[in-house]
CSV table of C-alpha atoms in Angstrom, one decimal:
chain,number,residue,atom,x,y,z
A,1,MET,CA,-33.3,-5.4,30.3
A,2,ARG,CA,-33.2,-5.2,26.3
A,3,LEU,CA,-32.4,-9.0,25.8
A,4,SER,CA,-33.6,-8.4,22.1
A,5,VAL,CA,-30.7,-6.2,20.8
A,6,ALA,CA,-28.0,-8.4,22.5
A,7,ALA,CA,-29.8,-11.4,20.9
A,8,ALA,CA,-29.5,-9.8,17.5
A,9,ILE,CA,-25.8,-9.0,17.6
A,10,SER,CA,-24.1,-12.1,15.6
A,11,HIS,CA,-20.3,-10.9,16.3
A,12,GLY,CA,-18.9,-11.6,12.9
A,13,ARG,CA,-20.9,-15.1,12.4
A,14,VAL,CA,-21.7,-15.4,8.6
A,15,TYR,CA,-23.5,-18.5,8.6
A,16,ARG,CA,-27.3,-18.4,9.1
A,17,ARG,CA,-28.7,-21.6,11.5
A,18,PHE,CA,-31.0,-23.9,9.6
A,19,GLY,CA,-32.6,-27.4,10.6
A,20,LEU,CA,-31.7,-29.3,13.4
A,21,SER,CA,-27.8,-29.1,13.4
A,22,PRO,CA,-24.9,-28.0,11.2
A,23,ARG,CA,-25.3,-31.4,9.6
A,24,SER,CA,-28.7,-30.9,9.0
A,25,ARG,CA,-28.1,-27.3,7.5
A,26,LEU,CA,-25.9,-28.6,5.1
A,27,ASP,CA,-28.2,-31.3,3.9
A,28,LEU,CA,-30.7,-28.8,3.4
A,29,LEU,CA,-28.6,-26.7,1.3
A,30,ARG,CA,-27.3,-29.7,-0.6
A,31,ASN,CA,-30.9,-30.6,-1.6
A,32,LEU,CA,-31.4,-26.8,-2.8
A,33,VAL,CA,-28.3,-26.9,-4.8
A,34,THR,CA,-29.4,-30.5,-6.5
A,35,ALA,CA,-32.7,-29.0,-7.4
A,36,LEU,CA,-31.1,-25.7,-8.8
A,37,VAL,CA,-28.9,-27.6,-10.9
A,38,ARG,CA,-31.6,-29.9,-12.1
A,39,HIS,CA,-34.2,-27.2,-12.9
A,40,GLU,CA,-32.0,-24.2,-13.3
A,41,ARG,CA,-34.6,-21.9,-11.5
A,42,ILE,CA,-36.4,-22.4,-8.3
A,43,GLU,CA,-38.6,-20.7,-6.0
A,44,THR,CA,-37.4,-20.9,-2.0
A,45,PRO,CA,-37.5,-18.7,1.2
A,46,TRP,CA,-35.1,-15.9,0.6
A,47,ALA,CA,-32.8,-16.7,3.4
A,48,ARG,CA,-32.3,-20.3,2.2
A,49,ALA,CA,-31.7,-18.9,-1.4
A,50,ASP,CA,-29.1,-16.5,-0.1
A,51,GLU,CA,-27.2,-18.9,1.9
A,52,MET,CA,-27.3,-21.7,-0.9
A,53,ARG,CA,-26.0,-19.0,-3.5
A,54,GLY,CA,-22.5,-19.0,-2.3
A,55,TYR,CA,-22.2,-22.9,-2.3
A,56,ALA,CA,-23.9,-22.9,-5.8
A,57,GLU,CA,-21.1,-20.7,-7.3
A,58,ARG,CA,-18.5,-22.2,-5.4
A,59,LEU,CA,-19.4,-25.7,-6.8
A,60,ILE,CA,-19.5,-24.2,-10.3
A,61,ASP,CA,-15.9,-22.8,-9.6
A,62,TYR,CA,-14.8,-26.4,-8.7
A,63,ALA,CA,-16.5,-28.0,-11.7
A,64,LYS,CA,-14.3,-25.3,-14.1
A,65,ARG,CA,-11.3,-27.2,-12.8
A,66,GLY,CA,-12.4,-30.1,-14.6
A,67,ASP,CA,-13.8,-33.7,-14.1
A,68,LYS,CA,-10.2,-35.2,-13.9
A,69,ASP,CA,-9.6,-33.2,-10.9
A,70,GLU,CA,-10.0,-35.8,-7.9
A,71,ARG,CA,-11.1,-33.0,-5.0
A,72,ALA,CA,-13.7,-31.4,-7.8
A,73,MET,CA,-15.3,-34.9,-8.4
A,74,ARG,CA,-15.8,-35.5,-4.8
A,75,MET,CA,-17.3,-32.4,-4.3
A,76,ALA,CA,-19.6,-32.8,-6.7
A,77,ASP,CA,-20.3,-36.2,-5.6
A,78,PHE,CA,-21.1,-34.9,-2.0
A,79,TRP,CA,-23.1,-32.0,-3.1
A,80,LEU,CA,-25.1,-33.5,-5.9
A,81,THR,CA,-27.5,-36.1,-4.5
A,82,GLU,CA,-28.7,-37.2,-7.9
A,83,LYS,CA,-25.9,-38.8,-9.5
A,84,ASP,CA,-27.0,-38.0,-13.4
A,85,LEU,CA,-26.6,-34.2,-12.8
A,86,ILE,CA,-22.6,-34.6,-12.2
A,87,HIS,CA,-22.3,-35.3,-15.6
A,88,LYS,CA,-24.8,-32.2,-16.4
A,89,LEU,CA,-22.6,-30.0,-14.1
A,90,PHE,CA,-19.3,-31.1,-15.8
A,91,LYS,CA,-20.6,-31.1,-19.5
A,92,VAL,CA,-23.2,-28.5,-19.6
A,93,LEU,CA,-22.8,-25.9,-16.8
A,94,ALA,CA,-18.7,-25.9,-16.8
A,95,PRO,CA,-18.4,-24.8,-20.3
A,96,ARG,CA,-21.3,-22.2,-20.1
A,97,PHE,CA,-19.6,-20.4,-17.4
A,98,GLN,CA,-16.2,-20.9,-18.5
A,99,PRO,CA,-15.9,-17.1,-19.9
A,100,HIS,CA,-17.5,-15.7,-16.9
A,101,ALA,CA,-15.2,-14.7,-13.6
A,102,GLY,CA,-18.1,-15.2,-10.9
A,103,SER,CA,-21.4,-14.5,-10.2
A,104,TYR,CA,-23.3,-17.4,-12.0
A,105,THR,CA,-26.7,-17.1,-10.5
A,106,ARG,CA,-29.4,-14.4,-9.9
A,107,LEU,CA,-31.6,-13.9,-6.9
A,108,LEU,CA,-34.8,-12.0,-7.1
A,109,GLN,CA,-37.4,-11.3,-4.4
A,110,ILE,CA,-41.1,-12.3,-5.0
A,111,PRO,CA,-44.3,-11.6,-3.1
A,112,ASN,CA,-44.5,-13.5,0.1
A,113,ARG,CA,-45.7,-17.0,0.3
A,114,ASP,CA,-49.6,-17.6,0.5
A,115,GLY,CA,-49.7,-19.8,3.4
A,116,LEU,CA,-50.1,-19.3,7.0
A,117,ASP,CA,-46.1,-18.2,7.4
A,118,ARG,CA,-46.1,-15.1,4.9
A,119,ALA,CA,-42.3,-16.1,4.1
A,120,LYS,CA,-40.4,-13.7,2.2
A,121,MET,CA,-39.7,-15.9,-0.9
A,122,ALA,CA,-37.4,-15.3,-3.8
A,123,VAL,CA,-36.3,-17.1,-7.1
A,124,ILE,CA,-32.9,-18.2,-7.7
A,125,GLU,CA,-31.7,-19.0,-11.1
A,126,LEU,CA,-28.7,-20.0,-12.9
A,127,LYS,CA,-27.8,-17.3,-15.8
A,128,GLY,CA,-28.3,-18.4,-19.2
A,129,ASN,CA,-31.0,-21.1,-18.6
A,130,PRO,CA,-33.2,-21.8,-21.4
A,131,LEU,CA,-36.1,-20.6,-19.9
A,132,PRO,CA,-38.4,-17.6,-20.5
A,133,PRO,CA,-36.4,-14.4,-18.8
A,134,LEU,CA,-38.1,-13.3,-15.4
A,135,VAL,CA,-37.4,-9.4,-16.1
A,136,ARG,CA,-38.1,-7.8,-19.4
A,137,PRO,CA,-36.0,-4.6,-19.6
A,138,ARG,CA,-38.7,-1.8,-20.5
A,139,ARG,CA,-37.2,1.3,-22.4
A,140,ASP,CA,-39.0,4.7,-21.6
A,141,SER,CA,-42.1,5.5,-23.1
A,142,ASP,CA,-41.8,7.8,-26.5
A,143,ARG,CA,-44.1,10.6,-24.8
A,144,THR,CA,-41.4,11.9,-22.5
A,145,LEU,CA,-39.8,15.3,-23.4
A,146,LEU,CA,-36.5,14.1,-23.4
A,147,ASN,CA,-37.4,11.3,-26.0
A,148,GLN,CA,-39.3,13.8,-28.1
A,149,LEU,CA,-36.2,16.2,-28.2
A,150,LEU,CA,-33.9,13.1,-29.3
A,151,LYS,CA,-36.4,12.1,-32.1
A,152,GLY,CA,-37.1,15.3,-33.5
A,153,TYR,CA,-33.0,15.7,-33.5
A,154,ARG,CA,-32.8,12.5,-35.2
A,155,GLN,CA,-35.3,13.4,-37.8
A,156,ASP,CA,-33.5,16.9,-38.5
A,157,ALA,CA,-30.0,14.8,-39.0
A,158,GLN,CA,-31.6,12.4,-41.3
A,159,ARG,CA,-33.3,15.6,-43.3
A,160,ALA,CA,-29.9,17.3,-43.4
A,161,ARG,CA,-28.1,13.8,-44.7
A,162,GLY,CA,-30.8,13.3,-47.3
A,163,THR,CA,-30.8,16.7,-49.1
B,1,ARG,CA,37.5,-35.9,-41.2
B,2,VAL,CA,38.3,-34.6,-44.7
B,3,SER,CA,39.5,-31.0,-44.7
B,4,SER,CA,38.8,-28.7,-47.3
B,5,ASP,CA,42.3,-27.3,-48.0
B,6,GLY,CA,44.5,-30.4,-46.7
B,7,LYS,CA,45.5,-28.0,-43.5
B,8,PRO,CA,44.0,-29.5,-39.9
B,9,PRO,CA,40.5,-28.1,-39.6
B,10,LYS,CA,40.1,-24.9,-37.2
B,11,PHE,CA,39.8,-25.7,-33.5
B,12,GLN,CA,36.0,-24.9,-32.6
B,13,PRO,CA,35.9,-24.5,-28.7
B,14,PRO,CA,33.0,-26.6,-27.3
B,15,PRO,CA,29.9,-24.4,-26.3
B,16,LYS,CA,30.1,-22.9,-22.9
B,17,PRO,CA,27.8,-24.6,-20.3
B,18,VAL,CA,24.6,-22.3,-19.5
B,19,ILE,CA,24.2,-22.6,-15.9
B,20,ILE,CA,20.4,-21.9,-15.1
B,21,ASP,CA,20.6,-21.0,-10.9
B,22,ARG,CA,17.2,-22.7,-10.1
B,23,LYS,CA,18.1,-23.1,-6.6
B,24,THR,CA,18.2,-19.4,-5.5
B,25,GLN,CA,15.2,-18.9,-7.9
B,26,LYS,CA,13.1,-21.5,-5.8
B,27,GLU,CA,14.1,-20.4,-2.5
B,28,GLU,CA,12.8,-17.0,-2.8
B,29,SER,CA,9.3,-17.7,-3.8
B,30,ARG,CA,9.0,-20.8,-1.5
B,31,PHE,CA,8.9,-19.7,2.1
B,32,LEU,CA,6.3,-16.8,3.0
B,33,SER,CA,6.3,-16.3,7.1
B,34,PRO,CA,2.4,-17.1,8.3
B,35,GLU,CA,2.2,-13.6,10.0
B,36,PHE,CA,2.1,-11.7,6.6
B,37,ILE,CA,-0.9,-13.3,5.6
B,38,PRO,CA,-4.0,-11.3,6.9
B,39,PRO,CA,-7.0,-13.2,8.2
B,40,ARG,CA,-10.3,-13.5,6.6
B,41,GLY,CA,-12.7,-10.7,7.8
B,42,ARG,CA,-14.0,-7.3,6.9
B,43,LYS,CA,-11.3,-5.1,8.1
B,44,ASP,CA,-9.9,-2.7,6.0
B,45,PRO,CA,-6.7,-3.8,4.1
B,46,LEU,CA,-4.7,-0.4,4.7
B,47,LYS,CA,-4.3,-1.6,8.2
B,48,TYR,CA,-2.6,-4.6,7.1
B,49,TYR,CA,-0.5,-2.7,4.6
B,50,ILE,CA,0.7,-0.5,7.3
B,51,GLU,CA,1.5,-3.4,9.3
B,52,ARG,CA,3.4,-4.7,6.9
B,53,LYS,CA,5.6,-1.9,6.2
B,54,ASP,CA,6.4,-1.8,10.0
B,55,MET,CA,7.4,-5.5,9.8
B,56,ILE,CA,9.5,-5.1,6.8
B,57,GLN,CA,11.0,-2.1,8.5
B,58,ARG,CA,12.0,-4.3,11.3
B,59,ARG,CA,13.1,-7.2,9.2
B,60,LYS,CA,15.7,-4.8,7.5
B,61,VAL,CA,17.4,-4.2,10.8
B,62,PHE,CA,17.0,-7.8,12.4
B,63,ASN,CA,17.3,-11.0,10.6
B,64,ILE,CA,14.3,-13.3,11.4
B,65,PRO,CA,15.2,-16.7,10.1
B,66,GLU,CA,12.8,-18.9,8.1
B,67,PHE,CA,11.3,-21.6,10.7
B,68,TYR,CA,8.6,-23.9,11.1
B,69,VAL,CA,7.0,-25.5,14.2
B,70,GLY,CA,9.2,-28.5,15.4
B,71,HIS,CA,12.4,-26.6,14.7
B,72,ILE,CA,15.1,-25.9,17.7
B,73,LEU,CA,15.7,-22.3,18.0
B,74,ALA,CA,17.8,-20.3,20.6
B,75,VAL,CA,16.6,-17.0,21.5
B,76,THR,CA,18.6,-14.2,23.1
B,77,THR,CA,16.5,-11.4,24.7
B,78,ALA,CA,17.6,-8.3,26.3
B,79,ASN,CA,17.0,-8.6,30.3
B,80,PRO,CA,18.2,-5.5,32.6
B,81,LEU,CA,18.2,-8.0,35.6
B,82,ALA,CA,20.9,-10.5,34.1
B,83,SER,CA,24.3,-10.1,34.6
B,84,ASP,CA,25.3,-9.9,30.9
B,85,LYS,CA,22.0,-7.8,30.2
B,86,CYS,CA,20.7,-10.7,28.0
B,87,SER,CA,19.4,-14.0,28.6
B,88,ARG,CA,19.4,-17.1,26.2
B,89,PHE,CA,16.7,-19.8,25.8
B,90,VAL,CA,16.9,-22.6,23.8
B,91,GLY,CA,13.8,-25.0,22.9
B,92,ILE,CA,11.6,-26.6,20.4
B,93,CYS,CA,9.2,-24.3,18.8
B,94,ILE,CA,5.7,-25.7,19.6
B,95,GLN,CA,3.4,-23.1,18.1
B,96,ARG,CA,3.4,-20.2,15.8
B,97,GLY,CA,0.6,-17.7,16.4
B,98,GLY,CA,-1.1,-14.2,15.7
B,99,THR,CA,-0.6,-12.2,12.6
B,100,GLY,CA,1.0,-8.8,12.0
B,101,LEU,CA,3.3,-7.1,14.5
B,102,GLY,CA,1.8,-9.5,17.5
B,103,ALA,CA,3.4,-12.5,15.8
B,104,THR,CA,4.3,-14.9,18.5
B,105,PHE,CA,6.0,-18.4,18.8
B,106,VAL,CA,6.3,-20.7,21.9
B,107,LEU,CA,9.3,-22.5,22.8
B,108,ARG,CA,9.4,-25.3,24.9
B,109,ASN,CA,12.3,-26.8,27.2
B,110,VAL,CA,12.5,-29.2,30.1
B,111,ILE,CA,15.3,-27.8,32.4
B,112,GLU,CA,16.1,-29.6,35.5
B,113,ASP,CA,12.9,-31.8,35.3
B,114,GLN,CA,10.8,-28.7,34.9
B,115,GLY,CA,9.2,-28.1,31.9
B,116,VAL,CA,9.4,-24.5,30.6
B,117,GLU,CA,7.3,-22.7,27.9
B,118,ILE,CA,8.3,-19.2,26.9
B,119,CYS,CA,6.0,-17.4,24.4
B,120,TYR,CA,8.3,-14.7,22.4
B,121,GLU,CA,6.7,-12.1,20.0
B,122,LEU,CA,8.9,-12.2,16.6
B,123,TYR,CA,9.2,-8.5,16.2
B,124,SER,CA,9.5,-7.4,19.8
B,125,PRO,CA,12.7,-5.1,20.0
B,126,ARG,CA,14.0,-6.7,23.2
B,127,ILE,CA,14.9,-9.9,20.9
B,128,GLN,CA,18.6,-9.7,20.1
B,129,ALA,CA,19.0,-12.7,18.4
B,130,ILE,CA,17.1,-15.8,16.8
B,131,GLU,CA,19.4,-18.7,15.8
B,132,VAL,CA,17.8,-21.9,14.1
B,133,LEU,CA,19.9,-24.8,15.8
B,134,LYS,CA,18.1,-28.0,14.2
B,135,LEU,CA,15.7,-27.9,11.0
B,136,GLU,CA,13.2,-30.4,11.1
B,137,LYS,CA,9.5,-30.4,10.3
B,138,ARG,CA,7.0,-32.8,12.1
B,139,LEU,CA,3.8,-34.2,11.1
B,140,ASP,CA,1.5,-31.5,13.0
B,141,GLU,CA,1.4,-27.9,13.0
B,142,ASN,CA,0.8,-27.7,16.5
B,143,LEU,CA,2.9,-29.4,19.2
B,144,MET,CA,1.1,-28.3,22.1
B,145,TYR,CA,0.4,-32.3,23.0
B,146,LEU,CA,4.2,-32.4,24.1
B,147,ARG,CA,2.9,-31.0,27.3
B,148,ASP,CA,1.1,-34.4,27.9
B,149,ALA,CA,4.0,-36.6,26.2
B,150,LEU,CA,6.9,-38.1,28.3
B,151,PRO,CA,9.5,-35.4,29.3
B,152,GLU,CA,12.4,-36.9,26.7
B,153,TYR,CA,10.4,-35.6,23.9
B,154,SER,CA,10.6,-32.0,25.0
B,155,THR,CA,14.2,-32.0,26.2
B,156,VAL,CA,16.9,-30.1,24.3
B,157,ASP,CA,20.5,-29.8,25.1
B,158,VAL,CA,21.0,-26.1,26.0
B,159,ASN,CA,24.7,-25.9,24.9
B,160,MET,CA,23.6,-27.5,21.3
B,161,LYS,CA,25.8,-26.8,18.6
B,162,PRO,CA,23.7,-25.6,15.4
B,163,VAL,CA,23.4,-28.7,13.2
B,164,PRO,CA,24.8,-27.9,9.8
B,165,ARG,CA,22.4,-28.0,6.9
B,166,MET,CA,23.0,-30.5,4.2
B,167,ASP,CA,21.0,-29.5,1.4
B,168,HIS,CA,19.6,-26.0,0.5
B,169,GLU,CA,16.1,-27.9,-0.9
B,170,GLU,CA,14.1,-29.9,1.5
B,171,ILE,CA,13.5,-29.5,5.3
B,172,PRO,CA,13.2,-33.0,6.8
B,173,VAL,CA,10.2,-34.3,8.0
B,174,ASN,CA,10.5,-35.9,11.5
B,175,LYS,CA,7.7,-38.7,11.7
B,176,VAL,CA,8.5,-39.5,15.2
B,177,GLN,CA,5.5,-41.0,17.0
B,178,VAL,CA,5.6,-39.2,20.7
B,179,ARG,CA,4.7,-41.5,23.6
B,180,MET,CA,2.5,-40.0,26.3
B,181,LYS,CA,2.0,-39.7,29.8
B,182,PRO,CA,-1.0,-42.0,31.5
B,183,LYS,CA,-4.6,-40.0,31.1
B,184,PRO,CA,-5.8,-37.5,31.9
B,185,TRP,CA,-4.2,-34.9,29.5
B,186,SER,CA,-4.8,-31.4,29.2
B,187,LYS,CA,-6.8,-31.7,26.0
B,188,ARG,CA,-8.3,-34.7,24.7
B,189,TRP,CA,-5.9,-35.4,21.5
B,190,GLU,CA,-7.4,-38.6,20.4
B,191,ARG,CA,-10.5,-36.5,19.4
B,192,PRO,CA,-10.6,-35.8,15.6
B,193,LYS,CA,-10.8,-32.0,15.8
B,194,TYR,CA,-7.3,-31.7,16.7
B,195,ASN,CA,-6.3,-34.1,13.9
B,196,ILE,CA,-2.9,-35.2,15.4
B,197,LYS,CA,-0.8,-37.6,13.6
B,198,GLY,CA,2.3,-37.5,15.8
B,199,ILE,CA,1.1,-39.5,18.8
B,200,LYS,CA,1.2,-43.1,19.1
B,201,PHE,CA,-2.0,-43.7,21.0
B,202,GLU,CA,-1.8,-46.4,23.3
B,203,LEU,CA,-5.6,-46.5,24.1
B,204,PRO,CA,-7.8,-49.4,23.8
B,205,GLU,CA,-9.7,-49.7,20.6
B,206,HIS,CA,-13.3,-48.8,22.0
B,207,LYS,CA,-11.6,-45.5,23.4
B,208,MET,CA,-10.6,-44.7,20.0
B,209,GLN,CA,-14.1,-45.5,18.5
B,210,ALA,CA,-15.9,-43.6,20.9
B,211,ALA,CA,-13.5,-40.4,20.1
B,212,GLN,CA,-14.6,-40.6,16.6
B,213,LYS,CA,-18.1,-39.9,17.6
B,214,TRP,CA,-17.0,-36.3,17.8
B,215,SER,CA,-16.1,-36.4,13.9
B,216,GLN,CA,-17.6,-33.9,11.6
B,217,PRO,CA,-17.1,-35.5,8.0
B,218,TRP,CA,-19.3,-32.8,6.5
B,219,LEU,CA,-16.8,-30.0,7.4
B,220,GLU,CA,-14.4,-31.1,4.7
B,221,PHE,CA,-17.2,-30.4,2.1
B,222,ASP,CA,-18.3,-27.3,3.4
B,223,MET,CA,-16.9,-24.9,0.8
B,224,LEU,CA,-17.7,-21.5,2.1
B,225,ARG,CA,-15.2,-22.1,4.9
B,226,GLU,CA,-12.1,-22.4,3.0
B,227,TYR,CA,-9.7,-19.3,2.5
B,228,ASP,CA,-7.8,-19.3,-0.8
B,229,THR,CA,-4.8,-17.5,-0.1
B,230,SER,CA,-3.0,-18.0,-3.3
B,231,LYS,CA,-3.4,-14.7,-5.1
B,232,ILE,CA,-2.8,-12.6,-1.6
B,233,GLU,CA,0.5,-14.6,-0.9
B,234,GLU,CA,1.8,-13.8,-4.5
B,235,LYS,CA,1.0,-10.0,-4.0
B,236,ILE,CA,2.4,-10.3,-0.4
B,237,ARG,CA,5.7,-12.1,-1.9
B,238,LYS,CA,6.1,-9.4,-4.7
B,239,GLU,CA,6.1,-6.7,-2.1
B,240,LEU,CA,8.5,-8.4,0.1
B,241,ARG,CA,10.9,-9.2,-2.7
B,242,GLU,CA,10.7,-5.4,-3.6
B,243,GLU,CA,11.0,-3.9,-0.4
B,244,LEU,CA,13.6,-6.5,0.9
B,245,GLY,CA,15.6,-6.3,-2.3
B,246,LYS,CA,16.2,-2.6,-2.0
């Protein structure tokens, strides 16, 4: 009897199970969302970051409605345990993401945790944060064939323009 | 008034009143039958589009009126065994379920002290006529608790005449608080998961408090469970208007 395959089929359920109960799962994710809003870049196990991403983006969508909205304020009050961050959410993050339609966060995987569990870790950050960038986009080296040919073409064009 | 030439001033007719017909405009965009809205899932939207085309085809031939849970309807279906070849049933709509062509509604009535519930499919070709006899909404969207309520709340007169609709604007909400038979009930209606507002609970206070143990106050704040249908509804309404207008 192959019980493991049957256990891996979720039958359409998309929410992961964390903590002791559904209430505890929401509390865990709430702490992570508060930390993200406070520090704008956090390092957590990948599964928690992935789960938290959806909630963080929906929270920002609610914040975009403005702080006069009753429902938006109740949501922010529940999701942010540190109440000074409510001000930051409505006054700093909502205007920052107003031009964007969605995808306000970036999720990148990092090497496994050093402890005994070797958990798959990830960094989740809000885009447009003031910290130094995580990924530096690298240009191709100048020594590749294509780049040398392009350089030659550019020099010829310049010489032709000059004379 | 001083006239320019000493002649009486030329008669200026008053400006014609501009009639903006807001009522018909409002009615079109207000109601969308719930079986048109596709459920949340990973299915290809093409499947729902094809189903909607079939539903529109049926609606062009047969008129399905706008109705909600709590309305009193009379349905005539084709029945080969009856003498007239058709049978008529009158009852309160207690539930509307399903999406697409399999959409159903359940009518309940008490006939000769026996409660009868019949589940009809909206788009079944056996249905020959659906008439709305009385329009009234109730406080809940699911009136299954009428099974455990006193029979007087589910009885509908079979020979009832259609009540004429006063206004073309709002459907009245009947805020009746239904009285129940003694427990046990088919479901524990006092629990917060059913969120029923239309029952007058005559249970003792400690039982009501004990039922609140099963409440899940965090569910209201779980943002990913919300299904925002406004954009989908707009698209479907536009589609319906184009197709049925032809």
